[in-house]
Amino acid sequence: MPPPSDITEILWSWGPGESRLLLLAGDRPVEVVVERPEGLTGAVFLGRVCTVDRSLDAAFVEIGTGERPGFLPGAAALDLSEGAALVVQVRADARGGKGPKLSADLRDCPEDVLAGLATAKPPALLWRPHVLERLLAAHPAVARVVVDDAAALAEARRWFAAAARRPLPEVDEVLEEALAPVVVLPSGGRLVIEATAALTAMDVDSGAGRPVEANREAVAAIARQIRLRGIGGQITVDFVSGPKGTPYKLAAALKRAVAADPVPTHVFGVTPLGMVELTRERRGPSLAEILCRRSTDLTAESVALAALRRVLAEADARPGAALALVAAPEVATALARLGGAVAETERRLGRTLVVRSQPGRDREDVLIEEVTI
């Protein structure tokens, strides 16, 4: 059984087409959630069974999202047959070309939604929880919710009546930390984090400090970073070499450090090459997979959504100014695809948002300029 939730505060930074939520335990940031329209975690569907794979004890279920069919483990206990209609809930979003992970458990779904099953035809979306609703249900100890947007505040108060509003620059600061490939350790050493297709590799470098201190500090940093970044799957850690038995002592320390993680995390031991091996259950794409195309390179969509957040902030600082975005062609193309986010931005601006494509411009360099209308 995972430990009870330690989350006591949620900071919700709203943006058109994307919300960023920072979860705190006490005053410590421990998780970052990035929510976009395509995210389906928690949603309930009436699906249709495509295939039952007895060797995997699983079924593949079409839920009508245009993605690959969802993966439903434990099919034998459900006695499923191909073509059957089935109510499923998304437990983890699609990632890496694989469909979403599903569950046939109906605990989170409102009873009135299930009452309408008689008229639904599979595949069909039955219910999708608001991100804040989902997080509050998962973290019942939350005592404070803060948002940075007036409309988002009204939404938040539907589920948390005492929600407050203030600027939240710390959300973006923590997000930047969670995407950085290098974590600086207090003693001057470094923890280098690199994701590959097969696993996440971590390397500890003592720098000018003492190896024993770097290793000790890295244990705490690793436990924090895998949770903060939403890293799942296989993880290997190459600690700084030390006296005989050092890797085994560090593996034991890491096992204690990850015990508080609400996502099942298991330290398996030491490889023949002296690296510590652990796994963490996947609960959907990591932050880097959502926001970046390679390790720390932001996708065109991430740059476009960040630009919309910036133009709204700039409009607040310069009331009455007509603002335009000048962006690289791939970012301008991404904005054209993000119709809902752009429409929401224009609604708040009270005018059409001009986007000008500029060949040769760096992808992450988006200029906000004032135009005459």
Short mmCIF file of N, CA, C and O in Angstrom, two decimals, residues 250-313:
data_model
loop_
_atom_site.label_atom_id
_atom_site.label_comp_id
_atom_site.label_asym_id
_atom_site.label_seq_id
_atom_site.Cartn_x
_atom_site.Cartn_y
_atom_site.Cartn_z
N LEU A 250 24.43 2.87 -0.26
CA LEU A 250 23.66 3.92 -0.92
C LEU A 250 22.32 3.39 -1.42
O LEU A 250 21.31 4.10 -1.37
N ALA A 251 22.29 2.15 -1.88
CA ALA A 251 21.02 1.55 -2.31
C ALA A 251 20.06 1.45 -1.13
O ALA A 251 18.85 1.72 -1.27
N ALA A 252 20.58 1.09 0.04
CA ALA A 252 19.73 1.00 1.23
C ALA A 252 19.23 2.38 1.63
O ALA A 252 18.05 2.55 2.01
N ALA A 253 20.09 3.40 1.55
CA ALA A 253 19.68 4.77 1.88
C ALA A 253 18.63 5.28 0.90
O ALA A 253 17.67 5.95 1.28
N LEU A 254 18.80 4.94 -0.38
CA LEU A 254 17.84 5.37 -1.40
C LEU A 254 16.49 4.69 -1.19
O LEU A 254 15.44 5.30 -1.38
N LYS A 255 16.52 3.45 -0.76
CA LYS A 255 15.27 2.73 -0.49
C LYS A 255 14.49 3.43 0.62
O LYS A 255 13.27 3.57 0.55
N ARG A 256 15.19 3.90 1.65
CA ARG A 256 14.51 4.63 2.72
C ARG A 256 14.00 5.98 2.22
O ARG A 256 12.92 6.43 2.59
N ALA A 257 14.77 6.62 1.34
CA ALA A 257 14.40 7.96 0.87
C ALA A 257 13.16 7.94 0.00
O ALA A 257 12.39 8.91 0.01
N VAL A 258 12.95 6.88 -0.78
CA VAL A 258 11.79 6.84 -1.69
C VAL A 258 10.57 6.21 -1.03
O VAL A 258 9.51 6.12 -1.65
N ALA A 259 10.70 5.82 0.23
CA ALA A 259 9.57 5.15 0.90
C ALA A 259 8.36 6.06 1.03
O ALA A 259 7.22 5.58 1.08
N ALA A 260 8.57 7.38 1.07
CA ALA A 260 7.46 8.32 1.22
C ALA A 260 6.79 8.66 -0.10
O ALA A 260 5.77 9.35 -0.11
N ASP A 261 7.32 8.19 -1.21
CA ASP A 261 6.75 8.49 -2.52
C ASP A 261 5.41 7.77 -2.66
O ASP A 261 5.32 6.56 -2.48
N PRO A 262 4.31 8.51 -2.97
CA PRO A 262 3.01 7.86 -3.11
C PRO A 262 2.91 6.95 -4.33
O PRO A 262 2.02 6.09 -4.39
N VAL A 263 3.81 7.12 -5.29
CA VAL A 263 3.85 6.22 -6.45
C VAL A 263 4.80 5.08 -6.13
O VAL A 263 5.94 5.31 -5.71
N PRO A 264 4.35 3.81 -6.29
CA PRO A 264 5.21 2.67 -5.94
C PRO A 264 6.58 2.75 -6.59
O PRO A 264 6.71 2.85 -7.81
N THR A 265 7.62 2.75 -5.75
CA THR A 265 9.01 2.87 -6.20
C THR A 265 9.82 1.78 -5.52
O THR A 265 9.74 1.63 -4.30
N HIS A 266 10.59 1.03 -6.29
CA HIS A 266 11.32 -0.12 -5.74
C HIS A 266 12.80 -0.04 -6.11
O HIS A 266 13.15 0.08 -7.28
N VAL A 267 13.66 -0.10 -5.10
CA VAL A 267 15.10 -0.16 -5.30
C VAL A 267 15.50 -1.63 -5.33
O VAL A 267 15.31 -2.36 -4.36
N PHE A 268 16.05 -2.07 -6.49
CA PHE A 268 16.32 -3.49 -6.67
C PHE A 268 17.69 -3.90 -6.17
O PHE A 268 17.91 -5.05 -5.81
N GLY A 269 18.64 -2.98 -6.18
CA GLY A 269 19.97 -3.34 -5.72
C GLY A 269 21.04 -2.76 -6.61
O GLY A 269 20.85 -1.73 -7.24
N VAL A 270 22.17 -3.48 -6.67
CA VAL A 270 23.36 -2.98 -7.36
C VAL A 270 23.69 -3.90 -8.53
O VAL A 270 23.72 -5.12 -8.39
N THR A 271 23.98 -3.30 -9.69
CA THR A 271 24.34 -4.08 -10.87
C THR A 271 25.80 -4.54 -10.76
O THR A 271 26.56 -4.02 -9.92
N PRO A 272 26.22 -5.51 -11.60
CA PRO A 272 27.63 -5.94 -11.56
C PRO A 272 28.62 -4.81 -11.81
O PRO A 272 29.77 -4.89 -11.40
N LEU A 273 28.17 -3.73 -12.48
CA LEU A 273 29.04 -2.59 -12.73
C LEU A 273 29.00 -1.56 -11.60
O LEU A 273 29.61 -0.49 -11.70
N GLY A 274 28.24 -1.85 -10.54
CA GLY A 274 28.23 -0.97 -9.38
C GLY A 274 27.19 0.13 -9.41
O GLY A 274 27.23 1.05 -8.58
N MET A 275 26.25 0.08 -10.35
CA MET A 275 25.20 1.10 -10.41
C MET A 275 23.97 0.63 -9.64
O MET A 275 23.64 -0.56 -9.63
N VAL A 276 23.29 1.58 -9.00
CA VAL A 276 22.07 1.27 -8.25
C VAL A 276 20.89 1.32 -9.21
O VAL A 276 20.75 2.26 -10.00
N GLU A 277 20.04 0.31 -9.13
CA GLU A 277 18.91 0.16 -10.05
C GLU A 277 17.60 0.29 -9.28
O GLU A 277 17.45 -0.31 -8.21
N LEU A 278 16.66 1.06 -9.82
CA LEU A 278 15.33 1.17 -9.21
C LEU A 278 14.29 1.35 -10.31
O LEU A 278 14.61 1.69 -11.45
N THR A 279 13.04 1.11 -9.96
CA THR A 279 11.94 1.35 -10.89
C THR A 279 10.86 2.14 -10.16
O THR A 279 10.69 2.02 -8.94
N ARG A 280 10.14 2.94 -10.93
CA ARG A 280 9.02 3.71 -10.39
C ARG A 280 7.83 3.52 -11.33
O ARG A 280 7.97 3.66 -12.54
N GLU A 281 6.69 3.21 -10.77
CA GLU A 281 5.51 2.93 -11.60
C GLU A 281 5.18 4.13 -12.48
O GLU A 281 5.17 5.27 -12.03
N ARG A 282 4.90 3.84 -13.75
CA ARG A 282 4.53 4.92 -14.67
C ARG A 282 3.10 5.35 -14.42
O ARG A 282 2.19 4.52 -14.39
N ARG A 283 2.89 6.64 -14.30
CA ARG A 283 1.54 7.19 -14.15
C ARG A 283 1.23 8.16 -15.29
O ARG A 283 0.52 9.12 -15.12
N GLY A 284 1.81 7.89 -16.46
CA GLY A 284 1.64 8.78 -17.60
C GLY A 284 2.96 9.41 -17.99
O GLY A 284 4.02 9.09 -17.43
N PRO A 285 2.95 10.33 -18.96
CA PRO A 285 4.19 10.96 -19.41
C PRO A 285 4.84 11.78 -18.31
O PRO A 285 4.16 12.36 -17.47
N SER A 286 6.16 11.81 -18.32
CA SER A 286 6.89 12.69 -17.39
C SER A 286 6.76 14.13 -17.86
O SER A 286 6.29 14.40 -18.97
N LEU A 287 7.20 15.07 -17.02
CA LEU A 287 7.16 16.48 -17.42
C LEU A 287 7.95 16.72 -18.70
O LEU A 287 7.52 17.45 -19.59
N ALA A 288 9.12 16.09 -18.80
CA ALA A 288 9.95 16.29 -20.00
C ALA A 288 9.24 15.75 -21.23
O ALA A 288 9.33 16.33 -22.31
N GLU A 289 8.52 14.64 -21.10
CA GLU A 289 7.81 14.08 -22.24
C GLU A 289 6.65 14.96 -22.67
O GLU A 289 6.31 15.04 -23.85
N ILE A 290 6.02 15.64 -21.72
CA ILE A 290 4.90 16.53 -22.04
C ILE A 290 5.40 17.81 -22.69
O ILE A 290 4.85 18.27 -23.69
N LEU A 291 6.46 18.38 -22.15
CA LEU A 291 6.87 19.73 -22.52
C LEU A 291 8.01 19.81 -23.53
O LEU A 291 8.19 20.84 -24.18
N CYS A 292 8.80 18.75 -23.66
CA CYS A 292 10.02 18.84 -24.46
C CYS A 292 10.02 17.80 -25.58
O CYS A 292 9.42 16.74 -25.46
N ARG A 293 10.73 18.13 -26.66
CA ARG A 293 10.87 17.16 -27.75
C ARG A 293 12.09 16.28 -27.55
O ARG A 293 12.12 15.12 -27.96
N ARG A 294 13.14 16.81 -26.97
CA ARG A 294 14.31 16.04 -26.57
C ARG A 294 14.76 16.60 -25.24
O ARG A 294 14.83 17.81 -25.07
N SER A 295 15.04 15.75 -24.31
CA SER A 295 15.49 16.12 -22.97
C SER A 295 14.99 17.49 -22.53
O SER A 295 13.94 17.60 -21.93
N THR A 296 15.71 18.57 -22.84
CA THR A 296 15.31 19.89 -22.34
C THR A 296 14.91 20.85 -23.44
O THR A 296 14.74 22.04 -23.18
N ASP A 297 14.78 20.39 -24.69
CA ASP A 297 14.34 21.25 -25.79
C ASP A 297 12.83 21.33 -25.81
O ASP A 297 12.16 20.33 -26.05
N LEU A 298 12.27 22.50 -25.56
CA LEU A 298 10.82 22.65 -25.53
C LEU A 298 10.22 22.40 -26.91
O LEU A 298 10.78 22.81 -27.93
N THR A 299 9.06 21.74 -26.97
CA THR A 299 8.36 21.54 -28.22
C THR A 299 7.79 22.87 -28.70
O THR A 299 7.64 23.83 -27.92
N ALA A 300 7.44 22.93 -29.99
CA ALA A 300 6.83 24.14 -30.54
C ALA A 300 5.53 24.46 -29.81
O ALA A 300 5.20 25.63 -29.56
N GLU A 301 4.76 23.41 -29.43
CA GLU A 301 3.50 23.62 -28.70
C GLU A 301 3.76 24.23 -27.33
O GLU A 301 3.03 25.12 -26.88
N SER A 302 4.80 23.76 -26.63
CA SER A 302 5.12 24.31 -25.31
C SER A 302 5.53 25.78 -25.41
O SER A 302 5.12 26.61 -24.59
N VAL A 303 6.33 26.11 -26.43
CA VAL A 303 6.73 27.51 -26.64
C VAL A 303 5.51 28.36 -26.96
O VAL A 303 5.36 29.49 -26.45
N ALA A 304 4.61 27.84 -27.80
CA ALA A 304 3.41 28.58 -28.20
C ALA A 304 2.51 28.86 -26.99
O ALA A 304 2.01 29.98 -26.81
N LEU A 305 2.30 27.86 -26.15
CA LEU A 305 1.45 28.05 -24.98
C LEU A 305 2.08 29.03 -23.98
O LEU A 305 1.39 29.84 -23.38
N ALA A 306 3.40 28.94 -23.83
CA ALA A 306 4.09 29.89 -22.96
C ALA A 306 3.95 31.31 -23.50
O ALA A 306 3.81 32.28 -22.73
N ALA A 307 3.98 31.47 -24.82
CA ALA A 307 3.83 32.79 -25.44
C ALA A 307 2.46 33.38 -25.16
O ALA A 307 2.32 34.59 -24.92
N LEU A 308 1.42 32.54 -25.17
CA LEU A 308 0.07 33.02 -24.87
C LEU A 308 -0.03 33.49 -23.43
O LEU A 308 -0.68 34.51 -23.13
N ARG A 309 0.63 32.78 -22.52
CA ARG A 309 0.65 33.21 -21.12
C ARG A 309 1.34 34.57 -21.00
O ARG A 309 0.89 35.46 -20.29
N ARG A 310 2.44 34.75 -21.74
CA ARG A 310 3.20 35.99 -21.68
C ARG A 310 2.40 37.17 -22.23
O ARG A 310 2.45 38.28 -21.67
N VAL A 311 1.68 36.94 -23.34
CA VAL A 311 0.96 38.05 -23.94
C VAL A 311 -0.18 38.52 -23.04
O VAL A 311 -0.48 39.71 -22.96
N LEU A 312 -0.81 37.59 -22.31
CA LEU A 312 -1.86 37.98 -21.37
C LEU A 312 -1.26 38.77 -20.19
O LEU A 312 -1.85 39.75 -19.72
N ALA A 313 -0.09 38.33 -19.71
CA ALA A 313 0.57 39.06 -18.62
C ALA A 313 0.98 40.46 -19.09
O ALA A 313 0.85 41.44 -18.36
#
